[in-house]
Amino acid sequence: MTGRPELLLAAALLATAEPAAGAEWGVQLLVGGPLNLRTPLTIRQRGEPDLHLRARWATRPFENPIYYGIGGFRREGGREISLEFLHHKIYLQNPPPEVQDFSVSHGFNLLVGSYGIEVARGVWTRLGGGLVLAHPESTVRGQALDERRGLFGLGLHLAGPSLSAGIEGRLPLGTDRLRLTVGGRVVGAYAGVPIANGSARIPNVAFHATAGLDGVLVR
């Protein structure tokens, strides 16, 4: 993918009005790895029988392009509103003979807005929802998808909704402005993406384990 939607997100998060007194505004950077559950996959191609399978997905989080997250937050009084971009990836591991290649690896991007509550000192729960911004890659029955399709000719597609629920611990690193974060979340998402002369329906349910840095920029 030649576009960088995460940079647009970061710019939008920083272009805010003067924060209210007592509020903290900052950013969070994450790396990690998801564990994907098996989910039903349907592939439809014009003039051919539909393909239905119980898909097994890999993520390969440390292969280029790596799995990562970037987000921004506003916190006050043990409450938090956040917006984040997670670069999730999925690779089909058990393709039928008709499918030569099938992945959403540039990626199965999750744009999620969340509301968080501090339930104990340094322990936060978050619940949110958002959109899947997908960049599919596939070859089905010898026909390769044209990856120049989609938004701005970048192969990106607004593909469907997502829901997220998680918990995260945050440990100060010598200052109350910088914290180490370790957490986990369950994300359920649905994406409808194109293939050559057809489409695919991709539900995804995954447990995401993450770690990273949480920095307060303004308070």
Coordinates of N, CA and C in Angstrom, one line a residue:
M1 N 0.8 -1.2 0.0 CA 0.0 0.0 0.0 C 0.9 1.2 0.0
T2 N 0.6 2.2 -0.9 CA 1.4 3.4 -1.0 C 0.9 4.5 -0.1
G3 N -0.4 4.4 0.2 CA -1.0 5.4 1.1 C -0.7 5.2 2.6
R4 N -0.8 6.2 3.4 CA -0.5 6.1 4.8 C -1.6 6.7 5.6
P5 N -2.7 6.0 5.7 CA -3.9 6.5 6.4 C -3.6 6.8 7.9
E6 N -2.6 6.1 8.5 CA -2.3 6.4 9.9 C -1.7 7.8 10.1
L7 N -1.1 8.3 9.1 CA -0.5 9.7 9.2 C -1.6 10.7 9.2
L8 N -2.7 10.5 8.3 CA -3.8 11.3 8.3 C -4.5 11.3 9.7
L9 N -4.6 10.1 10.3 CA -5.2 10.0 11.6 C -4.4 10.8 12.6
A10 N -3.1 10.7 12.6 CA -2.3 11.4 13.6 C -2.4 12.9 13.5
A11 N -2.5 13.4 12.2 CA -2.6 14.8 12.0 C -4.0 15.3 12.5
A12 N -5.0 14.5 12.3 CA -6.4 14.9 12.8 C -6.4 14.9 14.3
L13 N -5.7 14.0 14.9 CA -5.7 13.9 16.4 C -5.0 15.1 17.0
L14 N -4.0 15.6 16.4 CA -3.2 16.7 16.9 C -3.8 18.1 16.6
A15 N -4.7 18.1 15.6 CA -5.3 19.4 15.2 C -6.6 19.6 16.0
T16 N -6.4 19.8 17.3 CA -7.5 20.0 18.2 C -7.6 21.4 18.8
A17 N -8.7 21.7 19.4 CA -8.9 23.0 20.1 C -8.1 23.0 21.4
E18 N -8.1 24.2 22.0 CA -7.5 24.3 23.3 C -8.1 23.3 24.3
P19 N -7.4 22.4 25.0 CA -8.1 21.5 25.9 C -8.6 22.1 27.1
A20 N -9.6 21.5 27.7 CA -10.2 22.0 28.9 C -9.3 21.8 30.1
A21 N -9.4 22.7 31.1 CA -8.5 22.6 32.3 C -8.7 21.2 33.0
G22 N -7.6 20.6 33.4 CA -7.7 19.3 34.1 C -7.6 18.1 33.1
A23 N -7.8 18.3 31.9 CA -7.8 17.2 30.9 C -6.4 16.9 30.4
E24 N -6.1 15.7 30.1 CA -4.9 15.3 29.5 C -5.1 14.9 28.0
W25 N -4.3 15.3 27.1 CA -4.4 14.9 25.7 C -3.0 14.3 25.4
G26 N -3.1 13.2 24.6 CA -1.8 12.5 24.3 C -2.0 11.5 23.2
V27 N -0.9 10.7 23.0 CA -0.9 9.7 21.9 C -0.4 8.4 22.5
Q28 N -0.7 7.3 21.8 CA -0.3 6.0 22.2 C 0.2 5.3 21.0
L29 N 1.3 4.6 21.1 CA 2.0 3.8 20.1 C 2.0 2.3 20.5
L30 N 1.6 1.4 19.7 CA 1.5 0.0 20.1 C 2.1 -0.9 19.1
V31 N 2.6 -2.1 19.6 CA 2.9 -3.2 18.7 C 2.3 -4.4 19.4
G32 N 2.2 -5.5 18.7 CA 1.6 -6.7 19.3 C 1.3 -7.8 18.3
G33 N 0.4 -8.7 18.7 CA 0.1 -9.8 17.8 C -1.3 -10.3 18.1
P34 N -2.2 -10.5 17.1 CA -3.5 -11.1 17.4 C -3.5 -12.6 17.2
L35 N -4.5 -13.2 17.8 CA -4.8 -14.6 17.7 C -6.2 -14.7 17.1
N36 N -6.3 -15.1 15.8 CA -7.5 -15.2 15.1 C -8.3 -16.5 15.3
L37 N -9.6 -16.4 15.5 CA -10.4 -17.5 15.5 C -10.8 -18.0 14.1
R38 N -11.2 -19.2 14.0 CA -11.7 -19.7 12.7 C -13.1 -19.1 12.5
T39 N -13.3 -18.5 11.3 CA -14.6 -17.9 10.9 C -15.0 -18.3 9.5
P40 N -16.3 -18.3 9.2 CA -16.8 -18.6 7.9 C -16.4 -17.6 6.9
L41 N -15.9 -18.1 5.7 CA -15.5 -17.2 4.6 C -16.3 -17.6 3.4
T42 N -16.9 -16.6 2.7 CA -17.7 -16.8 1.5 C -17.0 -16.1 0.4
I43 N -16.8 -16.7 -0.7 CA -16.2 -16.1 -1.9 C -17.1 -16.3 -3.1
R44 N -17.5 -15.2 -3.7 CA -18.4 -15.3 -4.9 C -17.7 -14.7 -6.1
Q45 N -17.8 -15.5 -7.2 CA -17.2 -15.0 -8.4 C -18.2 -15.3 -9.6
R46 N -18.4 -14.3 -10.4 CA -19.4 -14.4 -11.4 C -19.2 -15.6 -12.3
G47 N -20.3 -16.3 -12.5 CA -20.2 -17.5 -13.4 C -19.6 -18.7 -12.8
E48 N -19.3 -18.7 -11.5 CA -18.7 -19.8 -10.8 C -19.5 -20.1 -9.5
P49 N -19.5 -21.4 -9.1 CA -20.1 -21.7 -7.8 C -19.5 -20.9 -6.6
D50 N -20.3 -20.6 -5.7 CA -19.8 -19.9 -4.5 C -18.9 -20.9 -3.7
L51 N -17.9 -20.3 -3.0 CA -17.0 -21.1 -2.2 C -17.3 -20.7 -0.7
H52 N -17.5 -21.8 0.1 CA -17.7 -21.6 1.5 C -16.7 -22.4 2.3
L53 N -16.1 -21.8 3.3 CA -15.1 -22.6 4.1 C -15.0 -22.0 5.5
R54 N -14.5 -22.8 6.4 CA -14.2 -22.4 7.7 C -12.8 -21.9 7.7
A55 N -12.6 -20.6 7.6 CA -11.2 -20.1 7.3 C -10.3 -20.1 8.5
R56 N -9.1 -20.5 8.3 CA -8.1 -20.4 9.4 C -7.1 -19.3 9.0
W57 N -6.9 -18.3 9.9 CA -6.2 -17.1 9.5 C -4.9 -17.0 10.3
A58 N -3.8 -16.6 9.6 CA -2.6 -16.2 10.3 C -2.4 -14.7 10.2
T59 N -1.6 -14.1 11.1 CA -1.4 -12.7 11.1 C 0.0 -12.2 10.8
R60 N 1.0 -13.0 11.1 CA 2.4 -12.7 10.8 C 2.8 -11.2 11.3
P61 N 2.6 -10.9 12.6 CA 2.7 -9.5 13.0 C 4.0 -8.9 12.8
F62 N 5.1 -9.6 12.8 CA 6.4 -9.0 12.7 C 7.0 -9.1 11.3
E63 N 6.2 -9.5 10.3 CA 6.6 -9.5 8.9 C 6.1 -8.2 8.3
N64 N 6.9 -7.6 7.4 CA 6.5 -6.4 6.7 C 5.3 -6.6 5.8
P65 N 4.3 -5.8 6.0 CA 4.1 -4.6 6.9 C 3.7 -5.1 8.3
I66 N 4.4 -4.6 9.3 CA 4.2 -5.1 10.7 C 2.8 -4.7 11.2
Y67 N 2.4 -5.4 12.2 CA 1.2 -5.1 13.0 C 1.6 -3.9 14.0
Y68 N 0.8 -2.9 14.0 CA 1.1 -1.7 14.9 C -0.2 -1.0 15.2
G69 N -0.2 -0.1 16.1 CA -1.3 0.8 16.4 C -0.8 2.2 16.8
I70 N -1.6 3.1 16.4 CA -1.4 4.5 16.7 C -2.7 5.2 17.1
G71 N -2.7 6.0 18.1 CA -4.0 6.6 18.5 C -3.8 7.8 19.4
G72 N -4.9 8.5 19.6 CA -4.8 9.7 20.5 C -6.0 9.6 21.5
F73 N -5.8 10.3 22.6 CA -6.8 10.2 23.7 C -7.0 11.6 24.4
R74 N -8.1 11.7 25.1 CA -8.4 12.8 26.0 C -8.9 12.1 27.3
R75 N -8.2 12.4 28.4 CA -8.5 11.8 29.7 C -8.8 12.9 30.7
E76 N -9.8 12.6 31.6 CA -10.1 13.5 32.7 C -10.9 12.7 33.7
G77 N -10.5 12.8 35.0 CA -11.3 12.2 36.1 C -11.6 10.7 35.9
G78 N -10.5 10.0 35.5 CA -10.7 8.5 35.4 C -11.6 8.1 34.2
R79 N -11.8 9.0 33.2 CA -12.5 8.7 32.0 C -11.7 9.0 30.8
E80 N -12.0 8.4 29.7 CA -11.1 8.5 28.5 C -12.0 8.4 27.3
I81 N -11.7 9.2 26.3 CA -12.2 9.1 24.9 C -11.0 8.9 24.0
S82 N -11.0 7.9 23.2 CA -9.8 7.7 22.3 C -10.2 7.3 20.9
L83 N -9.3 7.6 20.0 CA -9.5 7.2 18.6 C -8.1 6.6 18.2
E84 N -8.2 5.4 17.6 CA -7.0 4.7 17.2 C -7.1 4.0 15.9
F85 N -5.9 3.7 15.3 CA -5.8 3.0 14.0 C -4.9 1.8 14.3
L86 N -5.5 0.6 14.1 CA -4.8 -0.7 14.3 C -4.5 -1.3 12.9
H87 N -3.3 -1.5 12.6 CA -2.9 -2.2 11.4 C -2.9 -3.7 11.6
H88 N -4.1 -4.3 11.5 CA -4.3 -5.7 11.6 C -4.1 -6.3 10.2
K89 N -3.7 -7.6 10.2 CA -3.5 -8.3 8.9 C -4.0 -9.7 9.0
I90 N -4.6 -10.3 8.0 CA -5.0 -11.7 8.0 C -4.6 -12.3 6.6
Y91 N -4.1 -13.6 6.8 CA -3.7 -14.4 5.7 C -4.4 -15.8 5.7
L92 N -5.1 -16.1 4.7 CA -5.8 -17.4 4.7 C -4.8 -18.6 4.6
Q93 N -5.0 -19.5 5.6 CA -4.0 -20.6 5.7 C -4.6 -21.9 5.1
N94 N -5.8 -22.0 4.9 CA -6.4 -23.3 4.3 C -7.2 -23.0 3.1
P95 N -6.6 -22.5 2.0 CA -7.4 -22.1 0.8 C -7.8 -23.4 0.1
P96 N -9.0 -23.4 -0.5 CA -9.4 -24.5 -1.4 C -8.6 -24.4 -2.7
P97 N -8.7 -25.5 -3.5 CA -7.9 -25.5 -4.8 C -8.2 -24.3 -5.7
E98 N -9.4 -23.8 -5.6 CA -9.7 -22.6 -6.5 C -9.1 -21.3 -6.1
V99 N -8.5 -21.3 -4.9 CA -7.9 -20.0 -4.4 C -6.4 -20.2 -4.4
Q100 N -5.7 -19.4 -5.2 CA -4.3 -19.4 -5.2 C -3.6 -18.5 -4.1
D101 N -4.3 -17.4 -3.8 CA -3.8 -16.5 -2.8 C -5.0 -15.7 -2.3
F102 N -5.0 -15.5 -0.9 CA -6.1 -14.7 -0.3 C -5.5 -14.1 1.0
S103 N -5.5 -12.8 1.0 CA -5.1 -12.1 2.3 C -5.6 -10.7 2.3
V104 N -5.6 -10.1 3.5 CA -5.9 -8.7 3.6 C -4.8 -8.2 4.5
S105 N -3.7 -7.9 3.9 CA -2.4 -7.7 4.6 C -1.8 -6.3 4.6
H106 N -2.5 -5.4 3.9 CA -2.0 -4.0 3.8 C -3.0 -3.0 4.3
G107 N -3.9 -3.2 5.1 CA -4.1 -4.4 5.9 C -5.6 -4.6 6.1
F108 N -6.0 -5.3 7.2 CA -7.4 -5.4 7.7 C -7.4 -4.3 8.8
N109 N -7.3 -3.1 8.4 CA -7.1 -1.9 9.3 C -8.4 -1.6 10.1
L110 N -8.2 -1.3 11.4 CA -9.3 -1.1 12.3 C -9.2 0.4 12.7
L111 N -10.2 1.2 12.4 CA -10.3 2.6 12.9 C -11.4 2.6 14.0
V112 N -11.0 2.7 15.2 CA -11.8 2.5 16.4 C -11.9 3.7 17.3
G113 N -13.1 4.1 17.6 CA -13.3 5.1 18.7 C -13.8 4.3 19.9
S114 N -13.2 4.7 21.1 CA -13.5 4.0 22.4 C -13.7 4.9 23.5
Y115 N -14.5 4.4 24.5 CA -14.7 5.1 25.8 C -14.1 4.2 26.9
G116 N -13.2 4.8 27.7 CA -12.5 4.0 28.7 C -12.8 4.5 30.1
I117 N -12.6 3.6 31.1 CA -12.8 3.9 32.5 C -11.7 3.3 33.3
E118 N -11.1 4.0 34.2 CA -10.0 3.5 35.1 C -10.7 2.8 36.3
V119 N -10.6 1.4 36.2 CA -11.3 0.6 37.2 C -10.5 0.3 38.5
A120 N -9.2 0.5 38.4 CA -8.2 0.4 39.5 C -7.0 1.3 39.1
R121 N -6.2 1.6 40.1 CA -5.0 2.5 39.8 C -4.2 1.9 38.6
G122 N -4.1 2.6 37.5 CA -3.4 2.2 36.4 C -4.0 1.1 35.5
V123 N -5.2 0.7 35.8 CA -5.9 -0.4 35.0 C -7.1 0.2 34.4
W124 N -7.2 0.1 33.1 CA -8.3 0.7 32.3 C -9.0 -0.3 31.5
T125 N -10.3 -0.2 31.4 CA -11.1 -0.9 30.5 C -11.6 0.0 29.4
R126 N -11.8 -0.6 28.2 CA -12.3 0.2 27.0 C -13.3 -0.5 26.2
L127 N -14.3 0.2 25.7 CA -15.3 -0.4 24.8 C -15.5 0.5 23.7
G128 N -15.5 0.0 22.5 CA -15.6 0.9 21.3 C -16.0 0.2 20.1
G129 N -16.1 1.0 19.0 CA -16.5 0.5 17.7 C -16.0 1.4 16.6
G130 N -16.1 0.9 15.4 CA -15.6 1.7 14.3 C -15.8 1.0 13.0
L131 N -14.8 1.2 12.1 CA -14.8 0.7 10.7 C -13.6 -0.1 10.4
V132 N -13.8 -1.0 9.4 CA -12.7 -1.7 8.8 C -12.3 -1.0 7.5
L133 N -11.1 -0.7 7.4 CA -10.5 -0.1 6.1 C -9.6 -1.1 5.6
A134 N -10.0 -1.8 4.5 CA -9.4 -3.1 4.1 C -8.6 -2.8 2.8
H135 N -7.5 -3.5 2.7 CA -6.7 -3.6 1.4 C -6.5 -5.0 1.1
P136 N -7.4 -5.6 0.3 CA -7.4 -7.1 0.0 C -6.4 -7.4 -1.1
E137 N -5.8 -8.6 -1.1 CA -5.0 -9.1 -2.1 C -5.5 -10.5 -2.4
S138 N -5.7 -10.9 -3.6 CA -6.3 -12.3 -3.9 C -6.1 -12.7 -5.3
T139 N -6.0 -14.0 -5.5 CA -6.0 -14.6 -6.8 C -6.9 -15.8 -6.7
V140 N -8.1 -15.7 -7.4 CA -9.1 -16.8 -7.3 C -9.3 -17.3 -8.7
R141 N -9.2 -18.7 -8.9 CA -9.3 -19.3 -10.2 C -8.5 -18.7 -11.2
G142 N -7.2 -18.3 -10.8 CA -6.3 -17.7 -11.7 C -6.5 -16.3 -12.0
Q143 N -7.5 -15.6 -11.4 CA -7.8 -14.2 -11.7 C -7.3 -13.4 -10.5
A144 N -6.4 -12.5 -10.7 CA -5.8 -11.6 -9.7 C -6.6 -10.3 -9.5
L145 N -6.8 -9.9 -8.3 CA -7.5 -8.7 -8.0 C -6.6 -7.5 -8.4
D146 N -7.2 -6.5 -9.1 CA -6.5 -5.3 -9.4 C -6.4 -4.4 -8.1
E147 N -5.3 -4.3 -7.5 CA -5.1 -3.6 -6.3 C -5.1 -2.1 -6.4
R148 N -5.2 -1.6 -7.6 CA -5.3 -0.1 -7.8 C -6.8 0.4 -7.6
R149 N -7.7 -0.5 -7.4 CA -9.1 -0.1 -7.2 C -9.2 0.5 -5.8
G150 N -10.4 1.0 -5.5 CA -10.7 1.5 -4.1 C -10.4 3.0 -4.0
L151 N -10.4 3.4 -2.7 CA -10.2 4.8 -2.4 C -8.9 5.4 -2.9
F152 N -9.0 6.5 -3.6 CA -7.9 7.2 -4.1 C -6.9 6.3 -5.0
G153 N -7.4 5.2 -5.5 CA -6.6 4.3 -6.3 C -5.5 3.6 -5.5
L154 N -5.7 3.5 -4.2 CA -4.7 2.9 -3.3 C -5.1 1.5 -2.9
G155 N -6.2 0.9 -3.4 CA -6.6 -0.4 -3.0 C -7.3 -0.5 -1.7
L156 N -7.7 0.6 -1.1 CA -8.3 0.6 0.2 C -9.9 0.7 0.0
H157 N -10.6 0.0 0.9 CA -12.0 -0.1 0.8 C -12.6 0.0 2.2
L158 N -13.6 0.9 2.3 CA -14.4 0.9 3.5 C -15.3 -0.3 3.5
A159 N -14.9 -1.3 4.4 CA -15.4 -2.7 4.2 C -16.5 -3.1 5.2
G160 N -16.6 -2.5 6.3 CA -17.6 -2.9 7.3 C -17.3 -2.4 8.7
P161 N -18.1 -2.9 9.7 CA -18.0 -2.4 11.0 C -17.1 -3.3 11.9
S162 N -16.8 -2.7 13.1 CA -16.0 -3.5 14.1 C -16.4 -3.1 15.5
L163 N -16.3 -4.0 16.4 CA -16.5 -3.7 17.8 C -15.3 -4.2 18.6
S164 N -15.0 -3.5 19.7 CA -13.8 -3.8 20.5 C -14.1 -3.7 22.0
A165 N -13.5 -4.6 22.8 CA -13.6 -4.6 24.2 C -12.3 -5.0 24.8
G166 N -11.7 -4.3 25.7 CA -10.4 -4.7 26.2 C -10.1 -4.1 27.6
I167 N -8.9 -4.5 28.1 CA -8.4 -4.1 29.3 C -6.9 -3.8 29.2
E168 N -6.4 -2.8 29.9 CA -5.0 -2.3 29.7 C -4.4 -1.8 31.0
G169 N -3.2 -2.2 31.3 CA -2.4 -1.7 32.4 C -1.4 -0.7 32.0
R170 N -1.3 0.4 32.7 CA -0.4 1.5 32.4 C 0.6 1.8 33.5
L171 N 1.9 1.7 33.3 CA 2.9 1.8 34.4 C 3.7 3.0 34.1
P172 N 3.8 4.0 35.0 CA 4.7 5.2 34.7 C 6.1 4.8 34.5
L173 N 6.8 5.5 33.6 CA 8.2 5.3 33.3 C 9.0 6.5 33.8
G174 N 9.1 6.7 35.1 CA 9.9 7.7 35.7 C 9.2 9.1 35.7
T175 N 8.1 9.2 35.0 CA 7.3 10.5 34.9 C 5.9 10.1 34.7
D176 N 5.0 11.0 35.2 CA 3.6 10.8 35.0 C 3.1 11.1 33.6
R177 N 4.0 11.5 32.7 CA 3.7 11.9 31.3 C 3.9 10.7 30.3
L178 N 4.7 9.7 30.8 CA 5.1 8.6 29.9 C 4.8 7.3 30.6
R179 N 4.1 6.4 30.0 CA 3.7 5.1 30.6 C 4.0 4.0 29.7
L180 N 4.4 2.8 30.2 CA 4.4 1.6 29.5 C 3.0 1.0 29.6
T181 N 2.5 0.5 28.5 CA 1.1 -0.1 28.4 C 1.2 -1.5 28.0
V182 N 0.5 -2.4 28.6 CA 0.3 -3.8 28.3 C -1.2 -4.1 28.4
G183 N -1.7 -4.7 27.3 CA -3.1 -5.0 27.4 C -3.6 -6.0 26.4
G184 N -4.9 -6.3 26.4 CA -5.5 -7.2 25.5 C -6.9 -6.8 25.2
R185 N -7.4 -7.1 24.0 CA -8.7 -6.8 23.6 C -9.3 -7.9 22.7
V186 N -10.6 -8.0 22.7 CA -11.2 -8.8 21.7 C -11.9 -7.9 20.7
V187 N -11.7 -8.2 19.4 CA -12.2 -7.4 18.3 C -13.0 -8.3 17.4
G188 N -14.3 -7.9 17.2 CA -15.1 -8.6 16.2 C -15.4 -7.6 15.0
A189 N -15.2 -8.1 13.8 CA -15.3 -7.2 12.7 C -15.9 -8.0 11.5
Y190 N -16.4 -7.3 10.5 CA -16.9 -7.8 9.3 C -16.5 -7.0 8.1
A191 N -16.0 -7.6 7.1 CA -15.5 -6.9 5.9 C -16.1 -7.6 4.6
G192 N -16.6 -6.8 3.8 CA -17.0 -7.2 2.4 C -16.0 -6.6 1.5
V193 N -15.2 -7.4 0.8 CA -14.1 -6.9 -0.1 C -14.2 -7.5 -1.5
P194 N -13.7 -6.8 -2.5 CA -13.7 -7.3 -3.8 C -12.7 -8.4 -4.1
I195 N -13.0 -9.2 -5.0 CA -12.0 -10.1 -5.7 C -12.2 -9.9 -7.2
A196 N -11.4 -10.5 -8.0 CA -11.5 -10.3 -9.4 C -12.9 -10.9 -9.9
N197 N -13.7 -10.1 -10.4 CA -15.1 -10.5 -10.9 C -15.9 -11.1 -9.8
G198 N -15.8 -10.5 -8.6 CA -16.7 -11.0 -7.5 C -16.4 -10.3 -6.2
S199 N -16.7 -11.0 -5.1 CA -16.5 -10.4 -3.8 C -16.3 -11.5 -2.8
A200 N -15.9 -11.1 -1.6 CA -15.7 -12.0 -0.5 C -16.3 -11.4 0.8
R201 N -16.9 -12.2 1.6 CA -17.4 -11.8 2.9 C -16.5 -12.4 4.0
I202 N -15.9 -11.5 4.8 CA -14.9 -11.9 5.8 C -15.3 -11.5 7.2
P203 N -15.9 -12.3 8.0 CA -15.9 -12.0 9.4 C -14.6 -12.3 10.1
N204 N -14.2 -11.5 11.1 CA -13.0 -11.8 11.8 C -13.2 -11.5 13.3
V205 N -12.8 -12.5 14.1 CA -12.8 -12.4 15.5 C -11.4 -12.7 16.0
A206 N -10.8 -11.8 16.8 CA -9.4 -12.0 17.2 C -9.2 -11.4 18.6
F207 N -8.3 -12.1 19.3 CA -7.8 -11.5 20.5 C -6.4 -10.8 20.2
H208 N -6.4 -9.5 20.5 CA -5.2 -8.7 20.2 C -4.4 -8.5 21.5
A209 N -3.2 -9.0 21.6 CA -2.3 -8.7 22.8 C -1.3 -7.6 22.3
T210 N -1.3 -6.5 23.1 CA -0.5 -5.3 22.7 C 0.4 -4.8 23.8
A211 N 1.5 -4.1 23.4 CA 2.3 -3.4 24.4 C 2.9 -2.2 23.7
G212 N 3.2 -1.1 24.4 CA 3.6 0.1 23.8 C 3.9 1.2 24.8
L213 N 3.8 2.4 24.3 CA 4.0 3.6 25.1 C 2.9 4.5 25.0
D214 N 2.6 5.2 26.1 CA 1.5 6.1 26.2 C 2.0 7.4 26.7
G215 N 1.9 8.5 25.9 CA 2.5 9.8 26.3 C 1.5 10.9 26.4
V216 N 1.5 11.7 27.5 CA 0.7 12.9 27.6 C 1.4 14.0 27.0
L217 N 0.8 14.7 26.0 CA 1.4 15.8 25.3 C 1.0 17.2 26.0
V218 N -0.3 17.3 26.4 CA -0.8 18.5 26.9 C -1.7 18.2 28.1
R219 N -1.6 19.0 29.1 CA -2.5 18.9 30.3 C -2.8 20.3 30.9

